[in-house]
Short mmCIF file of N, CA and C and ligand atoms in Angstrom, two decimals:
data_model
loop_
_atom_site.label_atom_id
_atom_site.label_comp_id
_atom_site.label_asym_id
_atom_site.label_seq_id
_atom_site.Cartn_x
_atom_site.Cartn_y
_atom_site.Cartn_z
N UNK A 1 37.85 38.07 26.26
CA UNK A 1 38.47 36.73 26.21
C UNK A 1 37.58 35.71 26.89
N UNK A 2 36.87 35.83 28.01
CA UNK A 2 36.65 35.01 28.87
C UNK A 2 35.11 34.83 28.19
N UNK A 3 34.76 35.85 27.80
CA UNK A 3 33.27 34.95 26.60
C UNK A 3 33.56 34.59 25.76
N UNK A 4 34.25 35.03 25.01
CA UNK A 4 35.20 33.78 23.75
C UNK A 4 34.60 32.89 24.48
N UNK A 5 35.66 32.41 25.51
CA UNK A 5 35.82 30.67 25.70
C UNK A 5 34.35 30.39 26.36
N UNK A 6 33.51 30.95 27.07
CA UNK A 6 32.46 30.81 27.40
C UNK A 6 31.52 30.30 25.95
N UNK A 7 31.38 30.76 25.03
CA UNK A 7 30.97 30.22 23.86
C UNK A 7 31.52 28.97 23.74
N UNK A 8 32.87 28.83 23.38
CA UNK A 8 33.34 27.38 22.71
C UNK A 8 32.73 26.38 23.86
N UNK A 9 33.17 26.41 25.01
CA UNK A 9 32.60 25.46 25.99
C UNK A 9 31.11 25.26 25.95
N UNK A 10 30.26 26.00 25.77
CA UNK A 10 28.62 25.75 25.59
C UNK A 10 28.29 25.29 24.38
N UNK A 11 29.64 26.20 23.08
CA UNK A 11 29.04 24.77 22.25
C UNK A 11 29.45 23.47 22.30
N UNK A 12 30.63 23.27 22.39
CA UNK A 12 31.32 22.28 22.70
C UNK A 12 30.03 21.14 23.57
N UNK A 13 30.01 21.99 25.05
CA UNK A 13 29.18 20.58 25.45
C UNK A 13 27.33 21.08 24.59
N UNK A 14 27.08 21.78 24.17
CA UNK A 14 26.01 20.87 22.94
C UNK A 14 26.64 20.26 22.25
N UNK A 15 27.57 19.56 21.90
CA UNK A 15 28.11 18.61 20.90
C UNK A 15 27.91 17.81 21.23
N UNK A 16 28.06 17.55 22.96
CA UNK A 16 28.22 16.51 23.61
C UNK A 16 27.09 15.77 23.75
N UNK A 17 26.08 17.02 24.14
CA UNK A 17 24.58 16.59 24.38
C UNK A 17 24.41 15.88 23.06
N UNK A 18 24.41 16.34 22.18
CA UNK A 18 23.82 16.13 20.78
C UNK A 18 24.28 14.74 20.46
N UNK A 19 25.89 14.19 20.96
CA UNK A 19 26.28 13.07 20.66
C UNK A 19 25.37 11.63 21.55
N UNK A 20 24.93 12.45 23.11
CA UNK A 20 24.68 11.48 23.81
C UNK A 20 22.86 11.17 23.99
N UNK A 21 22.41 12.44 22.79
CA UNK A 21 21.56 12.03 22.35
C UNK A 21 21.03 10.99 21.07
N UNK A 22 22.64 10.90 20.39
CA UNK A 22 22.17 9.08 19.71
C UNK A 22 21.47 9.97 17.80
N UNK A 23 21.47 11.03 18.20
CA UNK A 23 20.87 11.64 16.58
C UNK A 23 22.45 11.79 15.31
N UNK A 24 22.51 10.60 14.68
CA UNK A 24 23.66 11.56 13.58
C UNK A 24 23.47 11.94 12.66
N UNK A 25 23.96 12.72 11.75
CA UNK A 25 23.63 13.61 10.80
C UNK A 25 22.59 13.09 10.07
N UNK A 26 23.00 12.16 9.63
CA UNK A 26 21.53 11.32 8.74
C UNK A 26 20.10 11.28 9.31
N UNK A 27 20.15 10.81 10.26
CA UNK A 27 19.40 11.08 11.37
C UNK A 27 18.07 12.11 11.45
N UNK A 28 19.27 13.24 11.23
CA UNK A 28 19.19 14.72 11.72
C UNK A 28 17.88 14.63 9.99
N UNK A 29 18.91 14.48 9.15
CA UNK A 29 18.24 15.50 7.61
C UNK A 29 16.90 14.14 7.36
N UNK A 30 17.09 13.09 8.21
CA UNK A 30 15.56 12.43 8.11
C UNK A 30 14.32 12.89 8.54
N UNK A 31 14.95 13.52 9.78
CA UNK A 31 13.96 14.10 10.16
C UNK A 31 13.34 15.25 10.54
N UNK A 32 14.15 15.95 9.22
CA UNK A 32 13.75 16.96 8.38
C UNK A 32 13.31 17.05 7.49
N UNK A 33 13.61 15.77 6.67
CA UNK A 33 12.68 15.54 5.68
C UNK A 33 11.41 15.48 5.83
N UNK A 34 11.50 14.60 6.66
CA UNK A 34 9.88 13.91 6.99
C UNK A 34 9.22 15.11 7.58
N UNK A 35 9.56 16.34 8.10
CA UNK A 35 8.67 16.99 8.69
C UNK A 35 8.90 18.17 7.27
N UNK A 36 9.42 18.24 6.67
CA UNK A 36 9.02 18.87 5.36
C UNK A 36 7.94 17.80 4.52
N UNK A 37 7.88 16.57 4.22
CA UNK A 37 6.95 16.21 3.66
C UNK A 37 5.72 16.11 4.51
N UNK A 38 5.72 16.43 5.63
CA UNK A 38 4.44 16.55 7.18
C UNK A 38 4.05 18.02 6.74
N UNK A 39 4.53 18.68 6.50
CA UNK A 39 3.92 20.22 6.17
C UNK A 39 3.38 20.49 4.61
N UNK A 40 3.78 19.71 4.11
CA UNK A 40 2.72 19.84 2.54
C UNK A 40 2.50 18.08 2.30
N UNK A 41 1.83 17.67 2.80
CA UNK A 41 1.59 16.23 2.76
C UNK A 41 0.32 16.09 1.79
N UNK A 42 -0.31 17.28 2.14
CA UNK A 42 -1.58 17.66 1.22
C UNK A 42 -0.72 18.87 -0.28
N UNK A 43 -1.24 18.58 -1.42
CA UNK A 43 -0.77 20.06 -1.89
C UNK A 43 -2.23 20.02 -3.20
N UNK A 44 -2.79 20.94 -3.30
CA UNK A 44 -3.52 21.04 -4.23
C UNK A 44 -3.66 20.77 -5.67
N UNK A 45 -3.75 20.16 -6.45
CA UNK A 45 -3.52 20.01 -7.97
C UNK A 45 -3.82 21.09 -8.70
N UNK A 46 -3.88 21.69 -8.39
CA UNK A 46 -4.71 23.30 -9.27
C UNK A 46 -3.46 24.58 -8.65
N UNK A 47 -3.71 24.65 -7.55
CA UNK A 47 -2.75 26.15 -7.50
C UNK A 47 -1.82 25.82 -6.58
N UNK A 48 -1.44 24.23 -5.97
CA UNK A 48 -0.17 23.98 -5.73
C UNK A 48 0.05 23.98 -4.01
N UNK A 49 -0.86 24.40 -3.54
CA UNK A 49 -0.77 25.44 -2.27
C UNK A 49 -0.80 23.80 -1.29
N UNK A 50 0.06 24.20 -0.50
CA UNK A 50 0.31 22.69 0.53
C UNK A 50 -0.49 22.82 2.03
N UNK A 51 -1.24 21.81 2.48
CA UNK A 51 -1.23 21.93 3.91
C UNK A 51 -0.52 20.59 4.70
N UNK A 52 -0.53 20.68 5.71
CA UNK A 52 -0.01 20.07 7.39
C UNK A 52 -0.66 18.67 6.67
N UNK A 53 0.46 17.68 7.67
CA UNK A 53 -0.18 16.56 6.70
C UNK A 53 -1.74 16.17 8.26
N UNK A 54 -2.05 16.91 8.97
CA UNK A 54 -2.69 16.51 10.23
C UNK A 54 -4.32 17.69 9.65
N UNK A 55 -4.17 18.23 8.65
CA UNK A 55 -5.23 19.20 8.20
C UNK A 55 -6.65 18.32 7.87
N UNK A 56 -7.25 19.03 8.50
CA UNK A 56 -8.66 17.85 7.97
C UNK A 56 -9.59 18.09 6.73
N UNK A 57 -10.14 17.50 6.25
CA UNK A 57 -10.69 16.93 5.04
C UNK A 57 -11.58 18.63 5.15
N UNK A 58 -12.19 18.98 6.30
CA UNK A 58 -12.81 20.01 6.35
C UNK A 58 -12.03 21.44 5.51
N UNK A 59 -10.81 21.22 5.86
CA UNK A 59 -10.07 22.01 5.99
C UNK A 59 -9.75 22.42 4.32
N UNK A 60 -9.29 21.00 3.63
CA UNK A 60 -9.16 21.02 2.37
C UNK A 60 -10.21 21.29 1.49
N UNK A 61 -11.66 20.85 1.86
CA UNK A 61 -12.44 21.23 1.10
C UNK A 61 -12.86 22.77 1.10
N UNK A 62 -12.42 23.95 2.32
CA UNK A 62 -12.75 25.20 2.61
C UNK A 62 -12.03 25.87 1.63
N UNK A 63 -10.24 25.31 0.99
CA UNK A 63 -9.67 25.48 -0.06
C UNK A 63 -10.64 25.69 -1.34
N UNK A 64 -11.15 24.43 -1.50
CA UNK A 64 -11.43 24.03 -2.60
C UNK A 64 -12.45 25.31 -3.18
N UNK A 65 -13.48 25.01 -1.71
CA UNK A 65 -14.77 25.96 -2.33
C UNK A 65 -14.54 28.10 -2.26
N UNK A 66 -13.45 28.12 -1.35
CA UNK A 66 -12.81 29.64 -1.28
C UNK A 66 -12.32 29.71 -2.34
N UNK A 67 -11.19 29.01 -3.18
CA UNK A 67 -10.09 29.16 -4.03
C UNK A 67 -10.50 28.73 -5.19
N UNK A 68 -11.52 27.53 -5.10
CA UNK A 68 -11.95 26.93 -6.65
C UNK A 68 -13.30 26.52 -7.47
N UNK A 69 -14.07 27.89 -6.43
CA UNK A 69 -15.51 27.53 -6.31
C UNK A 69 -16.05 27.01 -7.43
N UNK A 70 -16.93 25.76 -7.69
CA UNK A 70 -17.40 25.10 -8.91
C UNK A 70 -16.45 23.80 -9.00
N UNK A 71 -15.18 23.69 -8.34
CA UNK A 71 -14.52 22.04 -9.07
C UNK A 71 -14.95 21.12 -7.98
N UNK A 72 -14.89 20.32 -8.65
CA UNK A 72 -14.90 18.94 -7.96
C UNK A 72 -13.51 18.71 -6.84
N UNK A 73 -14.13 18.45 -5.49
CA UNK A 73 -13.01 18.47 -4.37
C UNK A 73 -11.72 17.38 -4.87
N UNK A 74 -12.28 16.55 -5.40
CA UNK A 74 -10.67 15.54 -5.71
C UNK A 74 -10.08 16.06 -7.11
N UNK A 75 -10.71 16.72 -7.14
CA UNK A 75 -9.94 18.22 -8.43
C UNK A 75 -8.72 18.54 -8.07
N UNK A 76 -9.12 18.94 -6.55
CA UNK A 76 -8.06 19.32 -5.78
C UNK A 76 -6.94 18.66 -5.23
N UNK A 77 -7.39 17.64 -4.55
CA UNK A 77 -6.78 16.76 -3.82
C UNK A 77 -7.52 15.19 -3.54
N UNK A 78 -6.76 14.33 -3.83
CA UNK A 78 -7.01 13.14 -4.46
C UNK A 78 -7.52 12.56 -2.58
N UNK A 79 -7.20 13.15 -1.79
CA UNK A 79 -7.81 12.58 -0.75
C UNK A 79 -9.07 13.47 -0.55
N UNK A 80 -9.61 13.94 -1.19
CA UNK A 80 -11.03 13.98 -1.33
C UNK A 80 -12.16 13.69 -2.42
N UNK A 81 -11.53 11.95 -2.40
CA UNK A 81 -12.41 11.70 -3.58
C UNK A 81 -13.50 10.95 -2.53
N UNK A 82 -14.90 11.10 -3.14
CA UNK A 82 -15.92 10.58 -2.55
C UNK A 82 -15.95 11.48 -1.29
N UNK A 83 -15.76 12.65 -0.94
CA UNK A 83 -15.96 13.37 -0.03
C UNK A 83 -17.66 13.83 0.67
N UNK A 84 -17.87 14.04 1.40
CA UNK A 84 -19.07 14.22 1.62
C UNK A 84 -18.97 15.55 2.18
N UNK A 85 -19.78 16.83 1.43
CA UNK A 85 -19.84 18.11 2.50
C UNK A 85 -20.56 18.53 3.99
N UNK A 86 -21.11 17.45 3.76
CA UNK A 86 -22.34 17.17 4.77
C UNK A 86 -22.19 16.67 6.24
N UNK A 87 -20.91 15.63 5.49
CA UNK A 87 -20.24 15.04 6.75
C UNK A 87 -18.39 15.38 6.52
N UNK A 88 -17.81 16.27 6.48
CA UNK A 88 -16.39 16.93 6.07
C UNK A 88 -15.49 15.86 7.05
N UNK A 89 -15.87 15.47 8.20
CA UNK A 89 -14.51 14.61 8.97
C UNK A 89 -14.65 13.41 8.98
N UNK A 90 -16.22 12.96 8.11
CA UNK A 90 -16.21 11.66 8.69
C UNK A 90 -16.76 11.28 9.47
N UNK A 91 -17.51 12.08 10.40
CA UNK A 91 -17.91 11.84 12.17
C UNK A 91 -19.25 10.81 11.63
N UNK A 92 -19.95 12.04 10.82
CA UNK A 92 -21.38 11.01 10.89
C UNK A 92 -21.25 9.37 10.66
N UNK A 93 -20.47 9.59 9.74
CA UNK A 93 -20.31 8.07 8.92
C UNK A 93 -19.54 7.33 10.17
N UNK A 94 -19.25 7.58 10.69
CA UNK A 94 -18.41 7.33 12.48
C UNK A 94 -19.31 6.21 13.24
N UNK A 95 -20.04 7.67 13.39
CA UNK A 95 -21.56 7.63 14.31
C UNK A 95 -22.41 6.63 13.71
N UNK A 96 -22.86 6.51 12.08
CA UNK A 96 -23.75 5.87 11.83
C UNK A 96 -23.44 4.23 11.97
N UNK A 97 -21.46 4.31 11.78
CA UNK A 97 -21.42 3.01 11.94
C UNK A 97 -20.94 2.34 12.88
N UNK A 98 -21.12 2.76 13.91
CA UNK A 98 -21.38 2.54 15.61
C UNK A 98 -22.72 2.58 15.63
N UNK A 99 -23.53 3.11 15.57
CA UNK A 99 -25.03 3.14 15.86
C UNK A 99 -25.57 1.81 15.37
N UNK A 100 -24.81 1.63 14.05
CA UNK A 100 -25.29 0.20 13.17
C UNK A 100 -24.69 -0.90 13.50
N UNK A 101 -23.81 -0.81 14.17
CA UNK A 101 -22.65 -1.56 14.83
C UNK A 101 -23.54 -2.82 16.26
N UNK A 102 -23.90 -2.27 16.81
CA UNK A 102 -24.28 -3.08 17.99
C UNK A 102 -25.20 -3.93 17.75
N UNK A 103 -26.47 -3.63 16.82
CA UNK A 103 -26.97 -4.65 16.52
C UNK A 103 -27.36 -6.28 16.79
N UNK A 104 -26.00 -6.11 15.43
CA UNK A 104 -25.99 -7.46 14.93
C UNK A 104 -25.71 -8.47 15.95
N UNK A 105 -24.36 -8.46 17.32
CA UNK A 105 -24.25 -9.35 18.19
C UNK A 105 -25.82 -9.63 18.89
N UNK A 106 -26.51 -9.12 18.99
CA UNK A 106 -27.72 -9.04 19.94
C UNK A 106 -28.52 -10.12 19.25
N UNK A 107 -29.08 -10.02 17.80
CA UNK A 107 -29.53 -10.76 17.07
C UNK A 107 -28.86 -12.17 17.33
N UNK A 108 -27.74 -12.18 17.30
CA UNK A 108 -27.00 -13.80 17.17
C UNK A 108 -27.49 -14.44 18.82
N UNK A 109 -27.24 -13.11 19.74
CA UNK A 109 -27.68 -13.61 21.13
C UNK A 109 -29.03 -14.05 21.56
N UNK A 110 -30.24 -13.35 20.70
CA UNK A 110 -31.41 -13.04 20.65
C UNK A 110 -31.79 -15.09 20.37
N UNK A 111 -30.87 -15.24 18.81
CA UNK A 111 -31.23 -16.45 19.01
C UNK A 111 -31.16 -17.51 19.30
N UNK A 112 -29.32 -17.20 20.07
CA UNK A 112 -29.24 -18.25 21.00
C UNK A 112 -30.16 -18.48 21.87
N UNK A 113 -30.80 -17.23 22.47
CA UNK A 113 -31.72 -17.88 23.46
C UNK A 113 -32.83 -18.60 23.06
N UNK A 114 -33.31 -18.53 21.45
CA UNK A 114 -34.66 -19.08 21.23
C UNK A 114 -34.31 -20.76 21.18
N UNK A 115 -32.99 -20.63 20.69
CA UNK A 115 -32.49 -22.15 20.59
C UNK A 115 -32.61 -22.62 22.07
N UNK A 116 -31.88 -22.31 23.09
CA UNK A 116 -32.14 -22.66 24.49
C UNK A 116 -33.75 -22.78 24.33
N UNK A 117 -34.34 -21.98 24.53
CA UNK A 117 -36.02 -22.14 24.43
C UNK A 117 -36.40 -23.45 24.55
N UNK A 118 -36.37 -23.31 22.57
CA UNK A 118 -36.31 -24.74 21.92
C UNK A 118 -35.97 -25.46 22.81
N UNK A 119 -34.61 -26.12 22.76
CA UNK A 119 -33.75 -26.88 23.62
C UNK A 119 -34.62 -27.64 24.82
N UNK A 120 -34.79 -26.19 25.45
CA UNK A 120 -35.09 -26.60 27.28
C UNK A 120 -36.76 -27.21 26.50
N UNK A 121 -37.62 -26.79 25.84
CA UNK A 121 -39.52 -27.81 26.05
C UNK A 121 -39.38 -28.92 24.61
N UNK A 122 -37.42 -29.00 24.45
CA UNK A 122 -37.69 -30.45 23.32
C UNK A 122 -37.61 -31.22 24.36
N UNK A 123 -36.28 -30.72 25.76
CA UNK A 123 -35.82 -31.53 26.65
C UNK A 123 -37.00 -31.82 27.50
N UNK A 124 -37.95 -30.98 27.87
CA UNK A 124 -39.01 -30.80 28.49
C UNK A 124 -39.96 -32.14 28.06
N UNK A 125 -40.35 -31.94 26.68
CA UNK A 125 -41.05 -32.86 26.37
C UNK A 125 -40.72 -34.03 25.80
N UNK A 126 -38.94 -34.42 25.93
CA UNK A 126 -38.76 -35.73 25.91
C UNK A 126 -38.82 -36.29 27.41
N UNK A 127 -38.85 -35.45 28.53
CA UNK A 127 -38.76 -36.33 29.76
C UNK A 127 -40.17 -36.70 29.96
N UNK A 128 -40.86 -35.90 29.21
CA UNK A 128 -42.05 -36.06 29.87
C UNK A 128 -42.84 -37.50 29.04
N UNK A 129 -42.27 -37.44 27.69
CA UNK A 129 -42.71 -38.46 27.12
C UNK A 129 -42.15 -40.07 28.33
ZN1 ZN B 201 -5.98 25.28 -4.80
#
């Protein structure tokens, strides 16, 4: 008897918890959904097979070339169109465009100063005139 009621009371107050956590049913099957469409967010066009929607490009193309050696990666999956094997996450293209990145401010600074230059021996040589 006395675990009987030991049950109803523990579920009971998870009811409670559950209420004063603010989740209601709708709630609940949203976000279940969403973590069912988070687990095949990727799915292959060829043999269907789903990954994590957090799986990396690396990951999908290891599919491609294990499971479909010879197709074209957006064969597979439309988020690997224009894929690069060379660079699978992206990093290089990251890297290259940070590396290419700093540049350009320097140049604009480079010629502010020539303008100052300028500037200071026009000013130079109007006082002197
Ligand atoms: Zn496949």
């Amino acid at each position: 008897m006395g675990k009987g009621s030991n049950v109803q009371k523990a579920q009971q107050a998870r009811e409670r918890n559950q209420k004063k956590l603010g989740k209601s049913d709708e709630e609940r099957k949203a976000s279940l959904q969403k973590a069912k469409l988070d687990a095949s967010a990727y799915m292959c066009k060829i043999c269907r097979q789903t990954f994590m929607v957090n799986a990396k490009a690396s990951l999908l193309y290891l599919h491609v070339t294990s499971k479909h050696d010879g197709t074209a990666p957006d064969a597979c999956f439309d988020s690997l169109v224009g894929f690069d094997p060379n660079d699978p996450d992206g990093e290089k293209a990251a890297a290259a465009a940070k590396a290419a990145g700093p540049p350009k401010p320097k140049k604009v600074a480079k010629k502010k100063d020539d303008d100052l230059d300028a500037l200071l021996s026009a000013g130079l040589g109007s006082k002197k005139k």
